[in-house]
Amino acid sequence: MLHLRLITPADRTDDVVRLVEKTVGTTHLVVLRGAARIPAGDVVMCDVAREAGDELLSALQELGIDRSGSIAVENIDLSLSERAAEAEEEAPGEGADAVLWEHLTDATHEESALSVTYLAFITLATMIAACGVLLDNAVLIVGAMAVGPEFGPLAGVSTALVQRAPRLALRSLVALLVGFALAMAATVGFSLFMDAVGLFSKDKLEGARPNTSFVYAPDAFAFVVALLAGAAGTLSLTSAKSGALVGVAISVTTVPAAANAAVALAYGDTRQTWGSTEQLLLNLFGIVLAGTLTLLAQKWFWGRQRERVRQGAPRAPELG
């Protein structure tokens, strides 16, 4: 369930109340006349099943409540209410499958910010991966994958393509390009420093590395894994199952490929530099492609669910 707290102009409150009352899957409606001060107006609160949340939010925006008042949404972790259970039963589909497009856009907008923290994480992840590829240490590679924050901007690109949000697309692309460029440049300097103190060497880079040689040898499997990871990561964002993102992060070789390209560039190994760059681009493209297709599929599915509700069709039978 979701909890909505609205501040509405007094002359729009009745419209909002009627909208909430006619939306399938809503309950616990509360109206506090004149309770809001900044901005001035009434406070309307209600609970809504997650699967009905996007339709209600879109309708509230059409009324202009986001411009003339306020719309705040919170997740309800626990609701002991028979009426809430009935509302969830009445709403179409399942809450875990629902997509809140405004929430997704806001989340990816925040995750794709070119902040100092983002740049620090991607740079540190690339340096950790550089140590991993030189030592042929799979544990360090996995750790670097988990630290890397690049999935946020990648999801931002996919969301921007589906929602036709050019500003989000530009913001995400800038975060990706600047982030990887800075991280790889810093890793080149880091590699030269490690070589100067005797911890890195060209022999280690060009020697046998059975555990990490895949980062500069792109193949069909790398693209397939990127597609699967992109789909899984997008589903984890839209269904609020963020724990799955850790698994997604350690499934793709974006950061390790960038690290290997940087180390190889430091030693003038053009073969590994180009191979790693191809691996990086292949993974980035695969994740964005899969994420975009996943969001399009979800948008089509929920469009059909809404149409079923409008036509008064019965809910599709649940599995199990």
PDB file of N, CA and C in Angstrom, residues 41-125:
ATOM      1  N   GLY A  41      -4.231  25.820   2.123  1.00  0.00           N
ATOM      2  CA  GLY A  41      -5.230  24.963   1.502  1.00  0.00           C
ATOM      3  C   GLY A  41      -5.681  23.874   2.446  1.00  0.00           C
ATOM      4  N   ASP A  42      -6.291  22.850   1.878  1.00  0.00           N
ATOM      5  CA  ASP A  42      -6.768  21.709   2.647  1.00  0.00           C
ATOM      6  C   ASP A  42      -5.767  20.560   2.550  1.00  0.00           C
ATOM      7  N   VAL A  43      -5.846  19.662   3.509  1.00  0.00           N
ATOM      8  CA  VAL A  43      -5.016  18.459   3.491  1.00  0.00           C
ATOM      9  C   VAL A  43      -5.920  17.257   3.233  1.00  0.00           C
ATOM     10  N   VAL A  44      -5.572  16.495   2.229  1.00  0.00           N
ATOM     11  CA  VAL A  44      -6.300  15.272   1.891  1.00  0.00           C
ATOM     12  C   VAL A  44      -5.321  14.116   1.988  1.00  0.00           C
ATOM     13  N   MET A  45      -5.711  13.099   2.743  1.00  0.00           N
ATOM     14  CA  MET A  45      -4.860  11.916   2.891  1.00  0.00           C
ATOM     15  C   MET A  45      -5.650  10.670   2.533  1.00  0.00           C
ATOM     16  N   CYS A  46      -4.975   9.705   1.947  1.00  0.00           N
ATOM     17  CA  CYS A  46      -5.613   8.432   1.633  1.00  0.00           C
ATOM     18  C   CYS A  46      -4.549   7.369   1.453  1.00  0.00           C
ATOM     19  N   ASP A  47      -4.987   6.116   1.495  1.00  0.00           N
ATOM     20  CA  ASP A  47      -4.130   4.987   1.167  1.00  0.00           C
ATOM     21  C   ASP A  47      -4.606   4.408  -0.146  1.00  0.00           C
ATOM     22  N   VAL A  48      -3.670   3.927  -0.946  1.00  0.00           N
ATOM     23  CA  VAL A  48      -4.023   3.359  -2.244  1.00  0.00           C
ATOM     24  C   VAL A  48      -3.144   2.147  -2.509  1.00  0.00           C
ATOM     25  N   ALA A  49      -3.732   1.119  -3.090  1.00  0.00           N
ATOM     26  CA  ALA A  49      -2.954  -0.055  -3.474  1.00  0.00           C
ATOM     27  C   ALA A  49      -1.890   0.360  -4.488  1.00  0.00           C
ATOM     28  N   ARG A  50      -0.717  -0.213  -4.347  1.00  0.00           N
ATOM     29  CA  ARG A  50       0.391   0.177  -5.219  1.00  0.00           C
ATOM     30  C   ARG A  50       0.025   0.038  -6.696  1.00  0.00           C
ATOM     31  N   GLU A  51      -0.728  -1.028  -7.031  1.00  0.00           N
ATOM     32  CA  GLU A  51      -1.063  -1.266  -8.422  1.00  0.00           C
ATOM     33  C   GLU A  51      -2.041  -0.235  -8.985  1.00  0.00           C
ATOM     34  N   ALA A  52      -2.671   0.556  -8.111  1.00  0.00           N
ATOM     35  CA  ALA A  52      -3.564   1.627  -8.566  1.00  0.00           C
ATOM     36  C   ALA A  52      -2.929   3.004  -8.386  1.00  0.00           C
ATOM     37  N   GLY A  53      -1.723   3.029  -7.845  1.00  0.00           N
ATOM     38  CA  GLY A  53      -1.094   4.301  -7.500  1.00  0.00           C
ATOM     39  C   GLY A  53      -0.754   5.170  -8.686  1.00  0.00           C
ATOM     40  N   ASP A  54      -0.230   4.581  -9.752  1.00  0.00           N
ATOM     41  CA  ASP A  54       0.203   5.399 -10.883  1.00  0.00           C
ATOM     42  C   ASP A  54      -0.967   6.097 -11.547  1.00  0.00           C
ATOM     43  N   GLU A  55      -2.090   5.411 -11.682  1.00  0.00           N
ATOM     44  CA  GLU A  55      -3.273   6.018 -12.298  1.00  0.00           C
ATOM     45  C   GLU A  55      -3.777   7.193 -11.461  1.00  0.00           C
ATOM     46  N   LEU A  56      -3.791   7.037 -10.137  1.00  0.00           N
ATOM     47  CA  LEU A  56      -4.249   8.122  -9.271  1.00  0.00           C
ATOM     48  C   LEU A  56      -3.293   9.306  -9.326  1.00  0.00           C
ATOM     49  N   LEU A  57      -2.000   9.034  -9.309  1.00  0.00           N
ATOM     50  CA  LEU A  57      -1.021  10.117  -9.366  1.00  0.00           C
ATOM     51  C   LEU A  57      -1.131  10.884 -10.687  1.00  0.00           C
ATOM     52  N   SER A  58      -1.325  10.163 -11.784  1.00  0.00           N
ATOM     53  CA  SER A  58      -1.467  10.828 -13.081  1.00  0.00           C
ATOM     54  C   SER A  58      -2.702  11.722 -13.101  1.00  0.00           C
ATOM     55  N   ALA A  59      -3.800  11.229 -12.537  1.00  0.00           N
ATOM     56  CA  ALA A  59      -5.033  12.019 -12.512  1.00  0.00           C
ATOM     57  C   ALA A  59      -4.874  13.262 -11.630  1.00  0.00           C
ATOM     58  N   LEU A  60      -4.168  13.128 -10.511  1.00  0.00           N
ATOM     59  CA  LEU A  60      -3.933  14.287  -9.637  1.00  0.00           C
ATOM     60  C   LEU A  60      -3.083  15.343 -10.345  1.00  0.00           C
ATOM     61  N   GLN A  61      -2.121  14.892 -11.131  1.00  0.00           N
ATOM     62  CA  GLN A  61      -1.303  15.839 -11.883  1.00  0.00           C
ATOM     63  C   GLN A  61      -2.123  16.536 -12.965  1.00  0.00           C
ATOM     64  N   GLU A  62      -3.070  15.806 -13.572  1.00  0.00           N
ATOM     65  CA  GLU A  62      -3.941  16.427 -14.562  1.00  0.00           C
ATOM     66  C   GLU A  62      -4.802  17.520 -13.928  1.00  0.00           C
ATOM     67  N   LEU A  63      -5.117  17.356 -12.639  1.00  0.00           N
ATOM     68  CA  LEU A  63      -5.862  18.397 -11.924  1.00  0.00           C
ATOM     69  C   LEU A  63      -4.959  19.564 -11.524  1.00  0.00           C
ATOM     70  N   GLY A  64      -3.653  19.395 -11.693  1.00  0.00           N
ATOM     71  CA  GLY A  64      -2.714  20.466 -11.363  1.00  0.00           C
ATOM     72  C   GLY A  64      -2.343  20.545  -9.895  1.00  0.00           C
ATOM     73  N   ILE A  65      -2.585  19.484  -9.138  1.00  0.00           N
ATOM     74  CA  ILE A  65      -2.296  19.526  -7.695  1.00  0.00           C
ATOM     75  C   ILE A  65      -0.799  19.633  -7.440  1.00  0.00           C
ATOM     76  N   ASP A  66       0.022  19.068  -8.322  1.00  0.00           N
ATOM     77  CA  ASP A  66       1.471  19.162  -8.148  1.00  0.00           C
ATOM     78  C   ASP A  66       1.969  20.590  -8.342  1.00  0.00           C
ATOM     79  N   ARG A  67       1.216  21.412  -9.053  1.00  0.00           N
ATOM     80  CA  ARG A  67       1.606  22.803  -9.291  1.00  0.00           C
ATOM     81  C   ARG A  67       0.978  23.771  -8.295  1.00  0.00           C
ATOM     82  N   SER A  68      -0.294  23.547  -7.970  1.00  0.00           N
ATOM     83  CA  SER A  68      -0.994  24.469  -7.072  1.00  0.00           C
ATOM     84  C   SER A  68      -0.916  24.045  -5.611  1.00  0.00           C
ATOM     85  N   GLY A  69      -0.499  22.819  -5.365  1.00  0.00           N
ATOM     86  CA  GLY A  69      -0.419  22.314  -3.993  1.00  0.00           C
ATOM     87  C   GLY A  69       0.768  21.396  -3.811  1.00  0.00           C
ATOM     88  N   SER A  70       0.501  20.184  -3.360  1.00  0.00           N
ATOM     89  CA  SER A  70       1.597  19.256  -3.088  1.00  0.00           C
ATOM     90  C   SER A  70       1.076  17.826  -3.142  1.00  0.00           C
ATOM     91  N   ILE A  71       1.930  16.909  -3.638  1.00  0.00           N
ATOM     92  CA  ILE A  71       1.623  15.483  -3.637  1.00  0.00           C
ATOM     93  C   ILE A  71       2.814  14.759  -3.029  1.00  0.00           C
ATOM     94  N   ALA A  72       2.602  14.122  -1.891  1.00  0.00           N
ATOM     95  CA  ALA A  72       3.658  13.354  -1.231  1.00  0.00           C
ATOM     96  C   ALA A  72       3.226  11.899  -1.149  1.00  0.00           C
ATOM     97  N   VAL A  73       4.159  10.985  -1.446  1.00  0.00           N
ATOM     98  CA  VAL A  73       3.856   9.553  -1.474  1.00  0.00           C
ATOM     99  C   VAL A  73       4.832   8.816  -0.567  1.00  0.00           C
ATOM    100  N   GLU A  74       4.274   7.949   0.271  1.00  0.00           N
ATOM    101  CA  GLU A  74       5.101   7.136   1.166  1.00  0.00           C
ATOM    102  C   GLU A  74       4.680   5.675   1.057  1.00  0.00           C
ATOM    103  N   ASN A  75       5.642   4.770   1.219  1.00  0.00           N
ATOM    104  CA  ASN A  75       5.327   3.346   1.276  1.00  0.00           C
ATOM    105  C   ASN A  75       4.832   2.977   2.671  1.00  0.00           C
ATOM    106  N   ILE A  76       3.814   2.161   2.729  1.00  0.00           N
ATOM    107  CA  ILE A  76       3.307   1.671   4.015  1.00  0.00           C
ATOM    108  C   ILE A  76       3.876   0.272   4.246  1.00  0.00           C
ATOM    109  N   ASP A  77       4.688   0.122   5.268  1.00  0.00           N
ATOM    110  CA  ASP A  77       5.297  -1.179   5.547  1.00  0.00           C
ATOM    111  C   ASP A  77       4.305  -2.154   6.166  1.00  0.00           C
ATOM    112  N   LEU A  78       3.385  -1.639   6.962  1.00  0.00           N
ATOM    113  CA  LEU A  78       2.400  -2.497   7.617  1.00  0.00           C
ATOM    114  C   LEU A  78       1.079  -1.752   7.737  1.00  0.00           C
ATOM    115  N   SER A  79      -0.010  -2.401   7.342  1.00  0.00           N
ATOM    116  CA  SER A  79      -1.344  -1.814   7.478  1.00  0.00           C
ATOM    117  C   SER A  79      -2.293  -2.901   7.955  1.00  0.00           C
ATOM    118  N   LEU A  80      -2.728  -2.807   9.205  1.00  0.00           N
ATOM    119  CA  LEU A  80      -3.648  -3.788   9.774  1.00  0.00           C
ATOM    120  C   LEU A  80      -5.065  -3.267   9.597  1.00  0.00           C
ATOM    121  N   SER A  81      -5.652  -3.584   8.461  1.00  0.00           N
ATOM    122  CA  SER A  81      -6.966  -3.047   8.118  1.00  0.00           C
ATOM    123  C   SER A  81      -7.628  -3.969   7.116  1.00  0.00           C
ATOM    124  N   GLU A  82      -8.847  -4.398   7.432  1.00  0.00           N
ATOM    125  CA  GLU A  82      -9.596  -5.210   6.483  1.00  0.00           C
ATOM    126  C   GLU A  82      -9.936  -4.405   5.235  1.00  0.00           C
ATOM    127  N   ARG A  83     -10.222  -3.117   5.422  1.00  0.00           N
ATOM    128  CA  ARG A  83     -10.551  -2.271   4.266  1.00  0.00           C
ATOM    129  C   ARG A  83      -9.347  -2.124   3.339  1.00  0.00           C
ATOM    130  N   ALA A  84      -8.136  -2.039   3.913  1.00  0.00           N
ATOM    131  CA  ALA A  84      -6.938  -1.966   3.075  1.00  0.00           C
ATOM    132  C   ALA A  84      -6.766  -3.252   2.278  1.00  0.00           C
ATOM    133  N   ALA A  85      -7.019  -4.401   2.926  1.00  0.00           N
ATOM    134  CA  ALA A  85      -6.928  -5.685   2.226  1.00  0.00           C
ATOM    135  C   ALA A  85      -7.942  -5.754   1.092  1.00  0.00           C
ATOM    136  N   GLU A  86      -9.151  -5.247   1.330  1.00  0.00           N
ATOM    137  CA  GLU A  86     -10.178  -5.232   0.288  1.00  0.00           C
ATOM    138  C   GLU A  86      -9.768  -4.323  -0.875  1.00  0.00           C
ATOM    139  N   ALA A  87      -9.153  -3.185  -0.549  1.00  0.00           N
ATOM    140  CA  ALA A  87      -8.720  -2.259  -1.597  1.00  0.00           C
ATOM    141  C   ALA A  87      -7.668  -2.909  -2.487  1.00  0.00           C
ATOM    142  N   GLU A  88      -6.746  -3.644  -1.891  1.00  0.00           N
ATOM    143  CA  GLU A  88      -5.723  -4.333  -2.670  1.00  0.00           C
ATOM    144  C   GLU A  88      -6.336  -5.425  -3.540  1.00  0.00           C
ATOM    145  N   GLU A  89      -7.387  -6.079  -3.034  1.00  0.00           N
ATOM    146  CA  GLU A  89      -8.069  -7.103  -3.820  1.00  0.00           C
ATOM    147  C   GLU A  89      -8.801  -6.484  -5.004  1.00  0.00           C
ATOM    148  N   GLU A  90      -9.363  -5.287  -4.793  1.00  0.00           N
ATOM    149  CA  GLU A  90     -10.131  -4.629  -5.848  1.00  0.00           C
ATOM    150  C   GLU A  90      -9.235  -4.095  -6.961  1.00  0.00           C
ATOM    151  N   ALA A  91      -8.016  -3.704  -6.615  1.00  0.00           N
ATOM    152  CA  ALA A  91      -7.112  -3.114  -7.596  1.00  0.00           C
ATOM    153  C   ALA A  91      -6.637  -4.175  -8.588  1.00  0.00           C
ATOM    154  N   PRO A  92      -6.421  -3.785  -9.836  1.00  0.00           N
ATOM    155  CA  PRO A  92      -5.998  -4.754 -10.854  1.00  0.00           C
ATOM    156  C   PRO A  92      -4.535  -5.136 -10.695  1.00  0.00           C
ATOM    157  N   GLY A  93      -4.208  -6.400 -10.980  1.00  0.00           N
ATOM    158  CA  GLY A  93      -2.822  -6.827 -10.959  1.00  0.00           C
ATOM    159  C   GLY A  93      -2.290  -7.048  -9.560  1.00  0.00           C
ATOM    160  N   GLU A  94      -0.978  -7.116  -9.477  1.00  0.00           N
ATOM    161  CA  GLU A  94      -0.286  -7.323  -8.209  1.00  0.00           C
ATOM    162  C   GLU A  94       0.625  -6.146  -7.912  1.00  0.00           C
ATOM    163  N   GLY A  95       0.716  -5.792  -6.635  1.00  0.00           N
ATOM    164  CA  GLY A  95       1.523  -4.645  -6.234  1.00  0.00           C
ATOM    165  C   GLY A  95       2.979  -4.769  -6.624  1.00  0.00           C
ATOM    166  N   ALA A  96       3.524  -5.996  -6.555  1.00  0.00           N
ATOM    167  CA  ALA A  96       4.937  -6.197  -6.882  1.00  0.00           C
ATOM    168  C   ALA A  96       5.230  -5.926  -8.347  1.00  0.00           C
ATOM    169  N   ASP A  97       4.194  -6.021  -9.195  1.00  0.00           N
ATOM    170  CA  ASP A  97       4.380  -5.801 -10.627  1.00  0.00           C
ATOM    171  C   ASP A  97       4.129  -4.359 -11.041  1.00  0.00           C
ATOM    172  N   ALA A  98       3.577  -3.550 -10.146  1.00  0.00           N
ATOM    173  CA  ALA A  98       3.158  -2.199 -10.516  1.00  0.00           C
ATOM    174  C   ALA A  98       4.356  -1.282 -10.745  1.00  0.00           C
ATOM    175  N   VAL A  99       4.169  -0.338 -11.652  1.00  0.00           N
ATOM    176  CA  VAL A  99       5.201   0.658 -11.946  1.00  0.00           C
ATOM    177  C   VAL A  99       4.666   2.039 -11.587  1.00  0.00           C
ATOM    178  N   LEU A 100       5.379   2.732 -10.725  1.00  0.00           N
ATOM    179  CA  LEU A 100       5.064   4.127 -10.416  1.00  0.00           C
ATOM    180  C   LEU A 100       6.019   4.988 -11.245  1.00  0.00           C
ATOM    181  N   TRP A 101       5.539   5.484 -12.372  1.00  0.00           N
ATOM    182  CA  TRP A 101       6.433   6.145 -13.322  1.00  0.00           C
ATOM    183  C   TRP A 101       7.049   7.418 -12.754  1.00  0.00           C
ATOM    184  N   GLU A 102       6.287   8.174 -11.995  1.00  0.00           N
ATOM    185  CA  GLU A 102       6.848   9.394 -11.407  1.00  0.00           C
ATOM    186  C   GLU A 102       7.942   9.056 -10.404  1.00  0.00           C
ATOM    187  N   HIS A 103       7.720   7.993  -9.624  1.00  0.00           N
ATOM    188  CA  HIS A 103       8.737   7.571  -8.655  1.00  0.00           C
ATOM    189  C   HIS A 103       9.987   7.089  -9.374  1.00  0.00           C
ATOM    190  N   LEU A 104       9.804   6.328 -10.452  1.00  0.00           N
ATOM    191  CA  LEU A 104      10.949   5.824 -11.213  1.00  0.00           C
ATOM    192  C   LEU A 104      11.740   6.978 -11.820  1.00  0.00           C
ATOM    193  N   THR A 105      11.037   7.940 -12.395  1.00  0.00           N
ATOM    194  CA  THR A 105      11.718   9.090 -12.993  1.00  0.00           C
ATOM    195  C   THR A 105      12.478   9.879 -11.943  1.00  0.00           C
ATOM    196  N   ASP A 106      11.860  10.080 -10.779  1.00  0.00           N
ATOM    197  CA  ASP A 106      12.517  10.825  -9.705  1.00  0.00           C
ATOM    198  C   ASP A 106      13.727  10.071  -9.173  1.00  0.00           C
ATOM    199  N   ALA A 107      13.585   8.748  -9.018  1.00  0.00           N
ATOM    200  CA  ALA A 107      14.692   7.950  -8.486  1.00  0.00           C
ATOM    201  C   ALA A 107      15.876   7.930  -9.442  1.00  0.00           C
ATOM    202  N   THR A 108      15.622   7.731 -10.731  1.00  0.00           N
ATOM    203  CA  THR A 108      16.715   7.693 -11.693  1.00  0.00           C
ATOM    204  C   THR A 108      17.329   9.077 -11.882  1.00  0.00           C
ATOM    205  N   HIS A 109      16.514  10.119 -11.726  1.00  0.00           N
ATOM    206  CA  HIS A 109      17.049  11.485 -11.796  1.00  0.00           C
ATOM    207  C   HIS A 109      18.056  11.713 -10.681  1.00  0.00           C
ATOM    208  N   GLU A 110      17.719  11.237  -9.480  1.00  0.00           N
ATOM    209  CA  GLU A 110      18.625  11.396  -8.339  1.00  0.00           C
ATOM    210  C   GLU A 110      19.875  10.538  -8.501  1.00  0.00           C
ATOM    211  N   GLU A 111      19.691   9.289  -8.971  1.00  0.00           N
ATOM    212  CA  GLU A 111      20.825   8.371  -9.107  1.00  0.00           C
ATOM    213  C   GLU A 111      21.784   8.788 -10.219  1.00  0.00           C
ATOM    214  N   SER A 112      21.309   9.596 -11.165  1.00  0.00           N
ATOM    215  CA  SER A 112      22.156  10.002 -12.286  1.00  0.00           C
ATOM    216  C   SER A 112      22.777  11.382 -12.076  1.00  0.00           C
ATOM    217  N   ALA A 113      22.699  11.882 -10.859  1.00  0.00           N
ATOM    218  CA  ALA A 113      23.306  13.179 -10.561  1.00  0.00           C
ATOM    219  C   ALA A 113      24.827  13.073 -10.603  1.00  0.00           C
ATOM    220  N   LEU A 114      25.461  14.018 -11.270  1.00  0.00           N
ATOM    221  CA  LEU A 114      26.924  14.031 -11.361  1.00  0.00           C
ATOM    222  C   LEU A 114      27.483  14.675 -10.093  1.00  0.00           C
ATOM    223  N   SER A 115      27.374  13.941  -8.998  1.00  0.00           N
ATOM    224  CA  SER A 115      27.781  14.460  -7.693  1.00  0.00           C
ATOM    225  C   SER A 115      29.199  14.001  -7.351  1.00  0.00           C
ATOM    226  N   VAL A 116      29.756  14.607  -6.338  1.00  0.00           N
ATOM    227  CA  VAL A 116      31.081  14.207  -5.861  1.00  0.00           C
ATOM    228  C   VAL A 116      31.054  12.760  -5.374  1.00  0.00           C
ATOM    229  N   THR A 117      29.954  12.383  -4.710  1.00  0.00           N
ATOM    230  CA  THR A 117      29.829  11.009  -4.207  1.00  0.00           C
ATOM    231  C   THR A 117      29.808  10.004  -5.356  1.00  0.00           C
ATOM    232  N   TYR A 118      29.029  10.310  -6.399  1.00  0.00           N
ATOM    233  CA  TYR A 118      28.970   9.412  -7.567  1.00  0.00           C
ATOM    234  C   TYR A 118      30.356   9.255  -8.197  1.00  0.00           C
ATOM    235  N   LEU A 119      31.041  10.368  -8.404  1.00  0.00           N
ATOM    236  CA  LEU A 119      32.367  10.316  -9.011  1.00  0.00           C
ATOM    237  C   LEU A 119      33.356   9.566  -8.123  1.00  0.00           C
ATOM    238  N   ALA A 120      33.235   9.737  -6.821  1.00  0.00           N
ATOM    239  CA  ALA A 120      34.134   9.026  -5.908  1.00  0.00           C
ATOM    240  C   ALA A 120      33.899   7.523  -5.974  1.00  0.00           C
ATOM    241  N   PHE A 121      32.634   7.108  -5.968  1.00  0.00           N
ATOM    242  CA  PHE A 121      32.323   5.681  -6.012  1.00  0.00           C
ATOM    243  C   PHE A 121      32.811   5.032  -7.304  1.00  0.00           C
ATOM    244  N   ILE A 122      32.553   5.661  -8.437  1.00  0.00           N
ATOM    245  CA  ILE A 122      32.938   5.036  -9.700  1.00  0.00           C
ATOM    246  C   ILE A 122      34.455   5.024  -9.873  1.00  0.00           C
ATOM    247  N   THR A 123      35.127   6.051  -9.333  1.00  0.00           N
ATOM    248  CA  THR A 123      36.591   6.075  -9.409  1.00  0.00           C
ATOM    249  C   THR A 123      37.201   5.019  -8.500  1.00  0.00           C
ATOM    250  N   LEU A 124      36.707   4.925  -7.273  1.00  0.00           N
ATOM    251  CA  LEU A 124      37.227   3.912  -6.351  1.00  0.00           C
ATOM    252  C   LEU A 124      36.941   2.501  -6.864  1.00  0.00           C
ATOM    253  N   ALA A 125      35.751   2.303  -7.429  1.00  0.00           N
ATOM    254  CA  ALA A 125      35.406   0.991  -7.978  1.00  0.00           C
ATOM    255  C   ALA A 125      36.359   0.618  -9.110  1.00  0.00           C
TER     256      ALA A 125
END
